[in-house]
mmCIF file of C-alpha atoms in Angstrom:
data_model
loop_
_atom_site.group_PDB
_atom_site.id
_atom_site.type_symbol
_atom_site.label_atom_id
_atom_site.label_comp_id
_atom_site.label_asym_id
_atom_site.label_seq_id
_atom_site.Cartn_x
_atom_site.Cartn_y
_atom_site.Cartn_z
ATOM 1 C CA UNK T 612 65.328 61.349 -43.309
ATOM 2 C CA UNK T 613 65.799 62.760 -47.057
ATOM 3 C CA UNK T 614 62.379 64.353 -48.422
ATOM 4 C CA UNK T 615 60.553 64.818 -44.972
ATOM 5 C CA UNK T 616 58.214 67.397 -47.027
ATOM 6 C CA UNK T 617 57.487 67.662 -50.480
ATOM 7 C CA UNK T 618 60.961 68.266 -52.478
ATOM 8 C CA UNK T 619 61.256 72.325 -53.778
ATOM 9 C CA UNK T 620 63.617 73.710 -56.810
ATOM 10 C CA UNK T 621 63.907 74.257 -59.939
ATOM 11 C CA UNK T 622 64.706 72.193 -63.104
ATOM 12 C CA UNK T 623 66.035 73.244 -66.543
ATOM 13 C CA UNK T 624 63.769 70.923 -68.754
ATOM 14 C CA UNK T 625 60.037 72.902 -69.013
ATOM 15 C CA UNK T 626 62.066 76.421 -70.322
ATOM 16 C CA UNK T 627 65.386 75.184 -71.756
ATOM 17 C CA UNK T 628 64.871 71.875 -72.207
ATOM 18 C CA UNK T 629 68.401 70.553 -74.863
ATOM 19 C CA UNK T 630 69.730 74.522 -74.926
ATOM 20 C CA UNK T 631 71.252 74.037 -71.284
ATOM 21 C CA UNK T 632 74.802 75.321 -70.088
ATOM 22 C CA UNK T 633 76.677 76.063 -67.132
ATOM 23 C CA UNK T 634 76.131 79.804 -67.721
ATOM 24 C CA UNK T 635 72.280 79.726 -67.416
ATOM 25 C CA UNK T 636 72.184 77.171 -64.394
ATOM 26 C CA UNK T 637 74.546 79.764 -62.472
ATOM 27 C CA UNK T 638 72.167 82.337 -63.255
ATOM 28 C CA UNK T 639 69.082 80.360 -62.182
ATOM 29 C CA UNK T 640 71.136 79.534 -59.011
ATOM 30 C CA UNK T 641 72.297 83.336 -58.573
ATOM 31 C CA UNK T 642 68.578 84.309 -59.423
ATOM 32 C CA UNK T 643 66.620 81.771 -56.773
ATOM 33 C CA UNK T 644 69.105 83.465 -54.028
ATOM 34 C CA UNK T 645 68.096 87.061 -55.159
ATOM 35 C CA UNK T 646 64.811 87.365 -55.886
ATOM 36 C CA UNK T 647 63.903 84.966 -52.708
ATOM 37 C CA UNK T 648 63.158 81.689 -53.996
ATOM 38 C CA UNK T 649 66.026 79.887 -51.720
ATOM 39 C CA UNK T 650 64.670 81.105 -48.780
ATOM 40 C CA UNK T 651 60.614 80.392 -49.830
ATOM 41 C CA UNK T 652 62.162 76.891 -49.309
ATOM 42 C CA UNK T 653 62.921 76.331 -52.827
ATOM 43 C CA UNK T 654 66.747 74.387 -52.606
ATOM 44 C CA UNK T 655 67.279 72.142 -55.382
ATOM 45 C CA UNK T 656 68.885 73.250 -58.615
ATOM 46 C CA UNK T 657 68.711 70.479 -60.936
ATOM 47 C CA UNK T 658 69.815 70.080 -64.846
ATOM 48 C CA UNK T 659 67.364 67.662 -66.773
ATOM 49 C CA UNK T 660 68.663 66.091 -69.997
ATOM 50 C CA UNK T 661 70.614 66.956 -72.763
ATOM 51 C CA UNK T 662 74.211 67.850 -70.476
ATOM 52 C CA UNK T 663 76.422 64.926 -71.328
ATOM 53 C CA UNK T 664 78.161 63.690 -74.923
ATOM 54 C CA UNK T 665 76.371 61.161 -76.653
ATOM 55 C CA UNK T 666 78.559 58.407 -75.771
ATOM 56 C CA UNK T 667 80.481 57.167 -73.034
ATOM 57 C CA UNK T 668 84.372 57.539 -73.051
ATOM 58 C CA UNK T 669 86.369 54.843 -73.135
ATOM 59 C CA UNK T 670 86.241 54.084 -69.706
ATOM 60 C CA UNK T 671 82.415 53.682 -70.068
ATOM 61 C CA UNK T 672 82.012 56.825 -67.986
ATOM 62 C CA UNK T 673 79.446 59.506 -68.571
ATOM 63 C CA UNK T 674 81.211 62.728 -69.997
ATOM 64 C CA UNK T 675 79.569 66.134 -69.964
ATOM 65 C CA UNK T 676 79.278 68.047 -72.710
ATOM 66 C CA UNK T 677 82.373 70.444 -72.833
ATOM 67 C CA UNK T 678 80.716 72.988 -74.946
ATOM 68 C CA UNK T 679 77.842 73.042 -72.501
ATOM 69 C CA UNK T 680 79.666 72.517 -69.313
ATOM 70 C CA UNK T 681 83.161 73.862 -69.727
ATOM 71 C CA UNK T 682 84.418 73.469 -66.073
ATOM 72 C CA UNK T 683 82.556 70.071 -65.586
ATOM 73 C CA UNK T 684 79.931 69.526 -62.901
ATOM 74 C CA UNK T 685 81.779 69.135 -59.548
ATOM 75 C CA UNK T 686 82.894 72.954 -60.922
ATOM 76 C CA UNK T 687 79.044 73.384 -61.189
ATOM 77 C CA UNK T 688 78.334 71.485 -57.622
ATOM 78 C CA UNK T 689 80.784 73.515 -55.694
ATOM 79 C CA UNK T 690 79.019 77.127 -57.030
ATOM 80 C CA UNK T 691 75.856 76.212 -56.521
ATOM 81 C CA UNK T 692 76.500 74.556 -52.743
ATOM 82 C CA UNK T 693 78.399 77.868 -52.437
ATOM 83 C CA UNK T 694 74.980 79.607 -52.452
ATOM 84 C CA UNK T 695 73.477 77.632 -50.067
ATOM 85 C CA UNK T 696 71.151 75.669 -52.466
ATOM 86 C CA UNK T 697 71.785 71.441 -53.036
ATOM 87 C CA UNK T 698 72.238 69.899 -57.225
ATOM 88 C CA UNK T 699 70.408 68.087 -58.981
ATOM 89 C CA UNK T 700 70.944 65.934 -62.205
ATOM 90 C CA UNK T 701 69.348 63.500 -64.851
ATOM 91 C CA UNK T 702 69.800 59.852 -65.868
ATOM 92 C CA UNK T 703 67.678 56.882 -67.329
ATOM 93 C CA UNK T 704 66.908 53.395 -66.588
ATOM 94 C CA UNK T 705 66.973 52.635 -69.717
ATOM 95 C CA UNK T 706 69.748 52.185 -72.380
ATOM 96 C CA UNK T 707 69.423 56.169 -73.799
ATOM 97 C CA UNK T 708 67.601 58.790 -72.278
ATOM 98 C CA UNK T 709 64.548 59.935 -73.912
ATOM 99 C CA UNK T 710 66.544 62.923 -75.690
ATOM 100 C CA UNK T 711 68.773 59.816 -77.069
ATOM 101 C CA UNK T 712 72.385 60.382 -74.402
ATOM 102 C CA UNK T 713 73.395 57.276 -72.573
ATOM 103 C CA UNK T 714 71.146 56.291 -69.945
ATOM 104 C CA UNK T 715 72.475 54.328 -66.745
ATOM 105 C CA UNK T 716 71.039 50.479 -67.674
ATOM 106 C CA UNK T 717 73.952 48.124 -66.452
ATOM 107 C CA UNK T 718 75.934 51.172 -65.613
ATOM 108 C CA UNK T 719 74.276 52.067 -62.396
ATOM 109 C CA UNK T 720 76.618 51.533 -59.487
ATOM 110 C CA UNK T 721 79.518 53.032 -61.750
ATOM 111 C CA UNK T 722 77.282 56.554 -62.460
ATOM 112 C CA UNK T 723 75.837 56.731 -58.943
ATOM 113 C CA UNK T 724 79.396 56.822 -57.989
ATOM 114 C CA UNK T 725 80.386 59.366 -60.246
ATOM 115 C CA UNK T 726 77.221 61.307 -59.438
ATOM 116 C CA UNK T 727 78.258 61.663 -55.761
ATOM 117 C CA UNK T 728 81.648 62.246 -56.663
ATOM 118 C CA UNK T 729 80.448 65.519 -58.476
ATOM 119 C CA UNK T 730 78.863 66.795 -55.510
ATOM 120 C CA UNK T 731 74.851 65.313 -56.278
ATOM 121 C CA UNK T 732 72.365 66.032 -53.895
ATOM 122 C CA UNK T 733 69.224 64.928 -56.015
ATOM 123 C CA UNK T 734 69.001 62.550 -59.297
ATOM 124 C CA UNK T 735 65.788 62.334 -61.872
ATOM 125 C CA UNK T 736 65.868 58.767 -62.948
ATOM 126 C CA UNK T 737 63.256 59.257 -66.184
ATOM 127 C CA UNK T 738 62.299 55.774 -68.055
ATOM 128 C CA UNK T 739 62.963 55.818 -71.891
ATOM 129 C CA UNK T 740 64.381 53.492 -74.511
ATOM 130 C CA UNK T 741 63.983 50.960 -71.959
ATOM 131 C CA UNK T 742 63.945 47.313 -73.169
ATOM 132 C CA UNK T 743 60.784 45.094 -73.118
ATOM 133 C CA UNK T 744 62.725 41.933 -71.583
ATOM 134 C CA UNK T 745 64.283 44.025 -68.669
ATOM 135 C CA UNK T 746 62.550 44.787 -65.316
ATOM 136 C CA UNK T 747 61.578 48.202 -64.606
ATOM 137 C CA UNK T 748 60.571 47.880 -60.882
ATOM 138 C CA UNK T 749 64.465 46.102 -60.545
ATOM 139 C CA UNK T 750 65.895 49.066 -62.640
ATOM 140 C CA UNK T 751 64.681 51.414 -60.166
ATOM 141 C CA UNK T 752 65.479 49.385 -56.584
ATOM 142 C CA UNK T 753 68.657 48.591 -58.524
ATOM 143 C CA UNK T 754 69.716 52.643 -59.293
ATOM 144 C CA UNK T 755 68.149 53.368 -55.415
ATOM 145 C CA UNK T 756 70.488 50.601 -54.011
ATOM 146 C CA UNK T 757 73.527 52.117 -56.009
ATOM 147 C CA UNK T 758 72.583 55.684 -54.548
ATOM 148 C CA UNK T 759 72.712 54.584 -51.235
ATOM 149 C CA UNK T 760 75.747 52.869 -51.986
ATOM 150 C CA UNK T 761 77.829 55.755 -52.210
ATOM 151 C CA UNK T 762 77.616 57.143 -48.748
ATOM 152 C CA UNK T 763 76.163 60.396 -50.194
ATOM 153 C CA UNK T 764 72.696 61.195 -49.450
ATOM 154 C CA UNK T 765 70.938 61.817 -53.084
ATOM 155 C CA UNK T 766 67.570 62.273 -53.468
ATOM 156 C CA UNK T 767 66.132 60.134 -55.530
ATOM 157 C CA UNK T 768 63.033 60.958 -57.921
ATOM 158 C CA UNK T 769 62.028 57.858 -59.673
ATOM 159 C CA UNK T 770 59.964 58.799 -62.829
ATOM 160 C CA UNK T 771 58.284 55.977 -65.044
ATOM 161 C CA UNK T 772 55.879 58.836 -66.697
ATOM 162 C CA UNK T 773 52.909 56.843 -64.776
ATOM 163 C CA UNK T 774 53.831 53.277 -66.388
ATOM 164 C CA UNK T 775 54.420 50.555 -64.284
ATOM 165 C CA UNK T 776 52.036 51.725 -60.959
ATOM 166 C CA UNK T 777 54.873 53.245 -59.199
ATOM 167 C CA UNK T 778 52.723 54.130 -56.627
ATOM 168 C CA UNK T 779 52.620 50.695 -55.922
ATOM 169 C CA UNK T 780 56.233 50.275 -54.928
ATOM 170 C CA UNK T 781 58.338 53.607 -55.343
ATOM 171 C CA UNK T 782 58.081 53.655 -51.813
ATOM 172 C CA UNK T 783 59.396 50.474 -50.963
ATOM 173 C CA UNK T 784 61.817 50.709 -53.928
ATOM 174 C CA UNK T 785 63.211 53.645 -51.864
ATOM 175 C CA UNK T 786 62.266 56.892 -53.951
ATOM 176 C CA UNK T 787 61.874 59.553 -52.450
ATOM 177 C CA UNK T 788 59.132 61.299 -55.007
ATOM 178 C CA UNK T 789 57.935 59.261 -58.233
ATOM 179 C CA UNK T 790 56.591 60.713 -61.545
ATOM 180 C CA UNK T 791 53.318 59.262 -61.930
ATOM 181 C CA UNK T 792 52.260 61.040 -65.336
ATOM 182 C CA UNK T 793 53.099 61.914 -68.556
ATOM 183 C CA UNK T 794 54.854 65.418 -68.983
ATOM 184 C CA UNK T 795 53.528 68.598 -68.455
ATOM 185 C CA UNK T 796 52.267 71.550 -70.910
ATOM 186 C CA UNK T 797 51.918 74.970 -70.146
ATOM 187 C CA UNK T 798 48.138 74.695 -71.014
ATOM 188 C CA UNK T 799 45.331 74.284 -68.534
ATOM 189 C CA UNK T 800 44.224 71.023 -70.002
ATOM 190 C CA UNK T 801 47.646 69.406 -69.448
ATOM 191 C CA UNK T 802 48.034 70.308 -65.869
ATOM 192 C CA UNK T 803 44.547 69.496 -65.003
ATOM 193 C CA UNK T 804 44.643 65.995 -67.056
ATOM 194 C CA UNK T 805 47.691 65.258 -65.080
ATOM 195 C CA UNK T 806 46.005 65.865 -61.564
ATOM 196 C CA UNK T 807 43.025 63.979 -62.249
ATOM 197 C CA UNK T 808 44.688 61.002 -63.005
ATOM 198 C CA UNK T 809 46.580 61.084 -59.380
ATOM 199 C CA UNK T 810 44.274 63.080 -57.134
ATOM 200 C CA UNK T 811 42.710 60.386 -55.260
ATOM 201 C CA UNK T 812 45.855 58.361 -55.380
ATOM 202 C CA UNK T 813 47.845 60.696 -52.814
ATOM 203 C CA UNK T 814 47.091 58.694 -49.835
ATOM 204 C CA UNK T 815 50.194 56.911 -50.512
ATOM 205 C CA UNK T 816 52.063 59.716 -50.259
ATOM 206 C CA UNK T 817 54.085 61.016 -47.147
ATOM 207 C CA UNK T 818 57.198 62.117 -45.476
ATOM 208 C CA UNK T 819 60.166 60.165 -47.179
ATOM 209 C CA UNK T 820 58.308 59.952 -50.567
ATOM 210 C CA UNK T 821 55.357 61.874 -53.071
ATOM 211 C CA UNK T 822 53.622 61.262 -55.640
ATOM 212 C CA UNK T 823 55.056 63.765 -58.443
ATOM 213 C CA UNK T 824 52.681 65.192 -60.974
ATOM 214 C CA UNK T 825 55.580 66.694 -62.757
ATOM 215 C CA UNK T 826 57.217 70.013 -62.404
ATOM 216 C CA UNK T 827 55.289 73.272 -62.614
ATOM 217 C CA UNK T 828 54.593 75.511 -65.491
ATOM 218 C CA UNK T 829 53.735 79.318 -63.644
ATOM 219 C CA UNK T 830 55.016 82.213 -65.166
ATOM 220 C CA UNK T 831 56.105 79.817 -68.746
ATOM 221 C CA UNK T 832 53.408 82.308 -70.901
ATOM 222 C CA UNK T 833 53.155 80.109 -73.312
ATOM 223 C CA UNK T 834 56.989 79.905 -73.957
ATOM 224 C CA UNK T 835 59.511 77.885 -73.429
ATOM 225 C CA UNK T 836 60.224 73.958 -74.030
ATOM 226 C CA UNK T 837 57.259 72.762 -72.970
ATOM 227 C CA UNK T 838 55.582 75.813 -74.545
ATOM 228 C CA UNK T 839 51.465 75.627 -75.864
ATOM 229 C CA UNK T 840 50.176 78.645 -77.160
ATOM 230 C CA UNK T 841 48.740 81.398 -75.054
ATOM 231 C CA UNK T 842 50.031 79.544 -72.267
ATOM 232 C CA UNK T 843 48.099 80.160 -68.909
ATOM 233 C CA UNK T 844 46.061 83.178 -67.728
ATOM 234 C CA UNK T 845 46.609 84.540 -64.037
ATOM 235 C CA UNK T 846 43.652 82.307 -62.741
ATOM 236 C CA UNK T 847 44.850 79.228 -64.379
ATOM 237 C CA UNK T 848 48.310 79.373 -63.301
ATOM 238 C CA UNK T 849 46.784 80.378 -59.719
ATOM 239 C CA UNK T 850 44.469 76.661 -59.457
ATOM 240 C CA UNK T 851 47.573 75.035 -61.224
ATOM 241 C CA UNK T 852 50.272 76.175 -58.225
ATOM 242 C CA UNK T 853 46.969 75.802 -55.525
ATOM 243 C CA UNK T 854 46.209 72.492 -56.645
ATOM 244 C CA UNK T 855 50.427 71.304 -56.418
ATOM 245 C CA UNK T 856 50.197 72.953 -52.904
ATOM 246 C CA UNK T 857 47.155 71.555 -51.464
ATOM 247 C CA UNK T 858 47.454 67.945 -52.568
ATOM 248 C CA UNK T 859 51.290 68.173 -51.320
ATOM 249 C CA UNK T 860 53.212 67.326 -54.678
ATOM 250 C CA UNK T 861 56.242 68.672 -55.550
ATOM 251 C CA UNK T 862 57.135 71.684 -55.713
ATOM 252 C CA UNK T 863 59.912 72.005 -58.948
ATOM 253 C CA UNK T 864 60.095 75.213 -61.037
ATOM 254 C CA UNK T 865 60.178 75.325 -64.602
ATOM 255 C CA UNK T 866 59.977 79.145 -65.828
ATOM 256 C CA UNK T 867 62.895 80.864 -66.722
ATOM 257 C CA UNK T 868 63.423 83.207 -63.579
ATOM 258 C CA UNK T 869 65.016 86.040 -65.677
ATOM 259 C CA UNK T 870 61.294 86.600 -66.940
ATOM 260 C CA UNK T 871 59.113 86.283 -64.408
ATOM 261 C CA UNK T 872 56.231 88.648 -63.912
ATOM 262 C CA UNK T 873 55.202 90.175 -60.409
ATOM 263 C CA UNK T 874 52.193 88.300 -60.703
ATOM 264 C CA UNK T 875 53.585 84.530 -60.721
ATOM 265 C CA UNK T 876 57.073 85.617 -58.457
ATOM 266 C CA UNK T 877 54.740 86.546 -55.800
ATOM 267 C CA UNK T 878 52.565 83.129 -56.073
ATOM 268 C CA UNK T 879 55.137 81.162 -56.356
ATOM 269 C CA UNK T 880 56.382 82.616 -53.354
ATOM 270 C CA UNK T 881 53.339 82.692 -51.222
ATOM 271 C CA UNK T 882 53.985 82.014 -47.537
ATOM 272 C CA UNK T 883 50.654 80.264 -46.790
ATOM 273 C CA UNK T 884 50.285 78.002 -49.979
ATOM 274 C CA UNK T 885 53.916 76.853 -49.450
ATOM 275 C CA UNK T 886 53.344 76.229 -45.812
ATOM 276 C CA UNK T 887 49.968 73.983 -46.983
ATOM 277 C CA UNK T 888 52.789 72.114 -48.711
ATOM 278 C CA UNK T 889 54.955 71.514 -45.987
ATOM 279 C CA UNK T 890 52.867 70.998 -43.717
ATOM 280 C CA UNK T 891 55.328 68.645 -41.245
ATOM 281 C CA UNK T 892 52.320 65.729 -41.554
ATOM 282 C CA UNK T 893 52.265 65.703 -44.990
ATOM 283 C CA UNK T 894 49.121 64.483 -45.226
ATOM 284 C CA UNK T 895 47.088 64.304 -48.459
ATOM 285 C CA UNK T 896 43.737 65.953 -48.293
ATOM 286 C CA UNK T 897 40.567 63.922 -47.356
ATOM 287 C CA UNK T 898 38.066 63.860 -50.663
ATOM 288 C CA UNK T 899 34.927 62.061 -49.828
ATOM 289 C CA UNK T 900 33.034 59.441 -52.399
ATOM 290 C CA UNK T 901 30.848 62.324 -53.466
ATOM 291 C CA UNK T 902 33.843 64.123 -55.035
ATOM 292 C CA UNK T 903 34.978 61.824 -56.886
ATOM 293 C CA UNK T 904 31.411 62.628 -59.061
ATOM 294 C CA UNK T 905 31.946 65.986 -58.905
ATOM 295 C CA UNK T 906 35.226 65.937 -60.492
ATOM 296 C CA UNK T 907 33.597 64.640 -63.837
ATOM 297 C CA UNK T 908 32.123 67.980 -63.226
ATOM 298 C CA UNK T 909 35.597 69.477 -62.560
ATOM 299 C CA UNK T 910 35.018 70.815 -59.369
ATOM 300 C CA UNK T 911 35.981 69.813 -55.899
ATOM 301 C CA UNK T 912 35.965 70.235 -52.265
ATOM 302 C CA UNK T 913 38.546 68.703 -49.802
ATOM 303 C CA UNK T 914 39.659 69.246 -46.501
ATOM 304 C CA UNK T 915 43.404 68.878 -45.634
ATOM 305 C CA UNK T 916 44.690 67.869 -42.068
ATOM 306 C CA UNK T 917 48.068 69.986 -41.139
ATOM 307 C CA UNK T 918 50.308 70.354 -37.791
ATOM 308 C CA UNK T 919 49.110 71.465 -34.316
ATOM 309 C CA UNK T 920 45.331 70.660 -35.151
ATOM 310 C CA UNK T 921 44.877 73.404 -37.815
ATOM 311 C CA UNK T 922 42.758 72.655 -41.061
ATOM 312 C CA UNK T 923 42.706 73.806 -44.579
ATOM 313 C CA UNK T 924 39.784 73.445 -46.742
ATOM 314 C CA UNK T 925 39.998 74.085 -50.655
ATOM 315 C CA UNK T 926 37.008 74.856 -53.039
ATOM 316 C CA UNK T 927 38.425 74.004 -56.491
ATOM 317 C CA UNK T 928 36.522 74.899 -60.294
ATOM 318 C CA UNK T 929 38.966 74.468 -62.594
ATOM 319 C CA UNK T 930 36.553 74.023 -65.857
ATOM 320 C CA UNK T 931 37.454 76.142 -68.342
ATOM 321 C CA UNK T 932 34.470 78.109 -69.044
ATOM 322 C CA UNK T 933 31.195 77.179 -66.587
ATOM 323 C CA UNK T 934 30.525 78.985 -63.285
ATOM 324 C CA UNK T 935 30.289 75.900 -60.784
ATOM 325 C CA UNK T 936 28.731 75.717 -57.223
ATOM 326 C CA UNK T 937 30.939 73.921 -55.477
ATOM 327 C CA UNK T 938 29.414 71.874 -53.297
ATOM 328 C CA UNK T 939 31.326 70.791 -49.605
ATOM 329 C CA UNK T 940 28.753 68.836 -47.086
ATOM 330 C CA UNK T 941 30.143 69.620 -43.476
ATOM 331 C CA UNK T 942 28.695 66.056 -42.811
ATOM 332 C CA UNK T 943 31.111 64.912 -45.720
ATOM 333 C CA UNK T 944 34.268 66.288 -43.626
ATOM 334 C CA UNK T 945 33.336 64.961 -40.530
ATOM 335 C CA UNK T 946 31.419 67.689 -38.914
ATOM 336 C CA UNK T 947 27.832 66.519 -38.059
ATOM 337 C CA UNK T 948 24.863 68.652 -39.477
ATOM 338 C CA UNK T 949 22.269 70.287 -37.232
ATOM 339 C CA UNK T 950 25.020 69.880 -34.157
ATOM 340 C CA UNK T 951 25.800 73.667 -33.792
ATOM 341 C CA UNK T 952 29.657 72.737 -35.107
ATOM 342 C CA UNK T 953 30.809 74.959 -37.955
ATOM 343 C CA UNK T 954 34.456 76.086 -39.438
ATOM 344 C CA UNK T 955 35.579 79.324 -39.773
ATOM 345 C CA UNK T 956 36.761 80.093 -42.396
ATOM 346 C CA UNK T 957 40.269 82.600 -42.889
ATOM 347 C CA UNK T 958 41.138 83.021 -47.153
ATOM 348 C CA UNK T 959 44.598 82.626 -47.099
ATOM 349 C CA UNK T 960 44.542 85.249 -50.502
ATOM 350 C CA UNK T 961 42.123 88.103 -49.020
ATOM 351 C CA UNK T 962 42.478 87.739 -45.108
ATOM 352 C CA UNK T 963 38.559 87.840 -45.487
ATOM 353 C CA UNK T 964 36.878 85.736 -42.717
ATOM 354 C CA UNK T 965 33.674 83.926 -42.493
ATOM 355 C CA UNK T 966 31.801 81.097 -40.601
ATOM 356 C CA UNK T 967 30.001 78.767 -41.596
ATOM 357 C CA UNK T 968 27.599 75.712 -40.457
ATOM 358 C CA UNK T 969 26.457 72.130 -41.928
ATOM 359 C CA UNK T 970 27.380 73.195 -45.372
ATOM 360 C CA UNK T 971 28.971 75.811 -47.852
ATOM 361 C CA UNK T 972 28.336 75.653 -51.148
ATOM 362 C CA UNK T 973 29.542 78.999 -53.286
ATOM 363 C CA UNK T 974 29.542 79.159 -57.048
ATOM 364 C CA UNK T 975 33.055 79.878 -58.369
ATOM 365 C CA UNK T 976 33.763 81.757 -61.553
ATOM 366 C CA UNK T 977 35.595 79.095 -64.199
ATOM 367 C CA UNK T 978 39.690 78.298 -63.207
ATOM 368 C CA UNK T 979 38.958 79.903 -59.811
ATOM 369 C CA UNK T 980 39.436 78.587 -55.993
ATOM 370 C CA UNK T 981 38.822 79.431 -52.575
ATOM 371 C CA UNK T 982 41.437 78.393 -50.183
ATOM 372 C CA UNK T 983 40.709 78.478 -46.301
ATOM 373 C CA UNK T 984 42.239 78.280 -43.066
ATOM 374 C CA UNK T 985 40.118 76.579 -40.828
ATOM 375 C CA UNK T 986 39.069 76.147 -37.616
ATOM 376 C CA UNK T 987 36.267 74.354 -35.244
ATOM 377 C CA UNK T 988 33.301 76.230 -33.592
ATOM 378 C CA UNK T 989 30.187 76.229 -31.903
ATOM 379 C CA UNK T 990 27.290 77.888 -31.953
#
């Protein structure tokens, strides 16, 4: 099976976004080998749009750009296979993509074919210019169908920017992750709008396919393509890479990895939030109906099911300027008050442990969170 856990890598779009070349994907490969990011599970290398001419050759076939891409991509393939990572490129359903290059509408069996003859491990399928008459649910079973057509085994990531309910039917479209919002910002408001539109709509994700709340944004500081000013402080970019972990979206990098701090290379690379997100059952966390008021609040408490009967819980603030009890009900989790059951409680950032019974409720500073291992106990 392709995308057992949440997908990991890196894509050009959030940093470089049209200024892409062979030269800096080869360095982003080179870079996610040396500074550890291969082996913290990260494997896919993938270049967004803005890498082919801006028409097809006579032959109808997509051309990259020569400037950009001197050697071609199966050039590009080979290197990056060579370090032990897997490639990833872009296309649209519809007629351009949304930077205006040819998308893949009535081409798609004769790209998918050229895609795997390049070496393609991984394809972003984004949804612009796409006409009002056609279908979009058939574009996307169409370009899946095409994929598996080739022999090759592609990833697919089917991205409709949230339009059309894809969590609906990506799965049974075949996808293997879907984009179910609108692109991300390196702000706090924009990653925070785009996981409370999905957060209670990941029980439809699991091993084979995810919900994708587009790619992350640690380490941009407030540069970049997708740039915002002031970007994110420490503690936002901390709930933003928690919250992609603990819900199980995910995990695609968008910083340029030549000028990362200490700070985000070592969250990005944390062993235990990483593990939350592959967690082999993949399962999304359990929010109860009493959440879902608190999050008008923006604040939450979840508990998250994992492998071999271990637990996580997560205490989440992420307003930008209140100090928030957050408020998690044992009862609420299914642990019965007044029973003499209670969790303990490991943070997976301090090693600090604590127990607790029927209830814990601590007030977190604003864009803060408290993320537990947890177990069962009795009195």
């Amino acid at each position: 099976m392709l995308a057992k856990t949440p997908p990991m890598g890196w894509n050009s779009w959030n940093t470089f976004g049209p200024n892409i070349n062979e030269t800096v994907v080869m360095e982003m490969t080179d870079l996610m080998v040396e500074k550890g990011y291969r082996d913290a599970g990260y494997e896919y290398v993938v270049i967004d749009d803005c890498w082919a001419l801006r028409e097809r050759n006579e032959k109808g076939e997509l051309v990259p750009d020569p400037e950009k891409f001197p050697h071609g991509m199966k050039y590009l393939a080979d290197y990056i296979h060579s370090k032990g990572m897997k490639f990833g490129m872009y296309s649209a359903a519809g007629v351009r993509t949304c930077a205006g290059y040819p998308g893949s509408y009535g081409h798609e069996y004769e790209d998918a074919a050229m895609f795997a003859s390049w070496g393609v491990d991984y394809l972003k399928y984004d949804k612009c210019h796409f006409a009002g008459s056609a279908d979009a649910r058939n574009a996307y079973v169409t370009m899946s169908m095409a994929l598996r057509a080739t022999g090759r085994d592609i990833v697919f990531s089917g991205c409709t920017v949230g339009e059309n309910n894809p969590h609906d039917w990506m799965r049974s479209a075949g996808a293997h992750l879907y984009r179910s919002t609108v692109d991300i910002f390196d702000s706090p408001e924009s990653f925070r709008n785009n996981f409370t539109q999905q957060y209670d709509k990941f029980s439809q994700s699991g091993p084979g396919c995810f919900n994708d709340i587009d790619m992350l944004i640690v380490g941009m500081r407030g540069t970049g393509n997708v740039a915002r000013i002031g970007g994110c402080s420490d503690e936002a970019y901390k709930m933003h890479f928690a919250l992609w972990c603990f819900w199980g979206a995910p995990l695609m990098l968008g910083a340029d990895l030549r000028k990362l701090d200490d700070f985000c290379h070592e969250l990005l690379t944390n062993k235990e939030l990483i593990r939350l997100n592959q967690d082999p059952e993949c399962r999304p966390p359990y929010i109860d109906e009493r959440q879902r008021y608190h999050n008008l609040n923006k604040r939450l408490a979840a508990i998250k099911m994992l492998d071999n009967n271990e637990f996580a819980l997560g205490l989440f603030n992420y307003s930008d300027d209140a100090e928030l009890e957050v408020l998690a009900y044992f009862d609420d989790l299914g642990i019965p008050s007044g029973k003499g059951i209670g969790l303990e409680l490991t943070d997976i950032f301090t090693g600090e442990t604590i127990t607790k019974f029927d209830f814990y409720t601590p007030k977190l500073p604003a864009m803060t969170c408290k993320i537990y291992r947890a177990k069962i106990v009795k009195r």
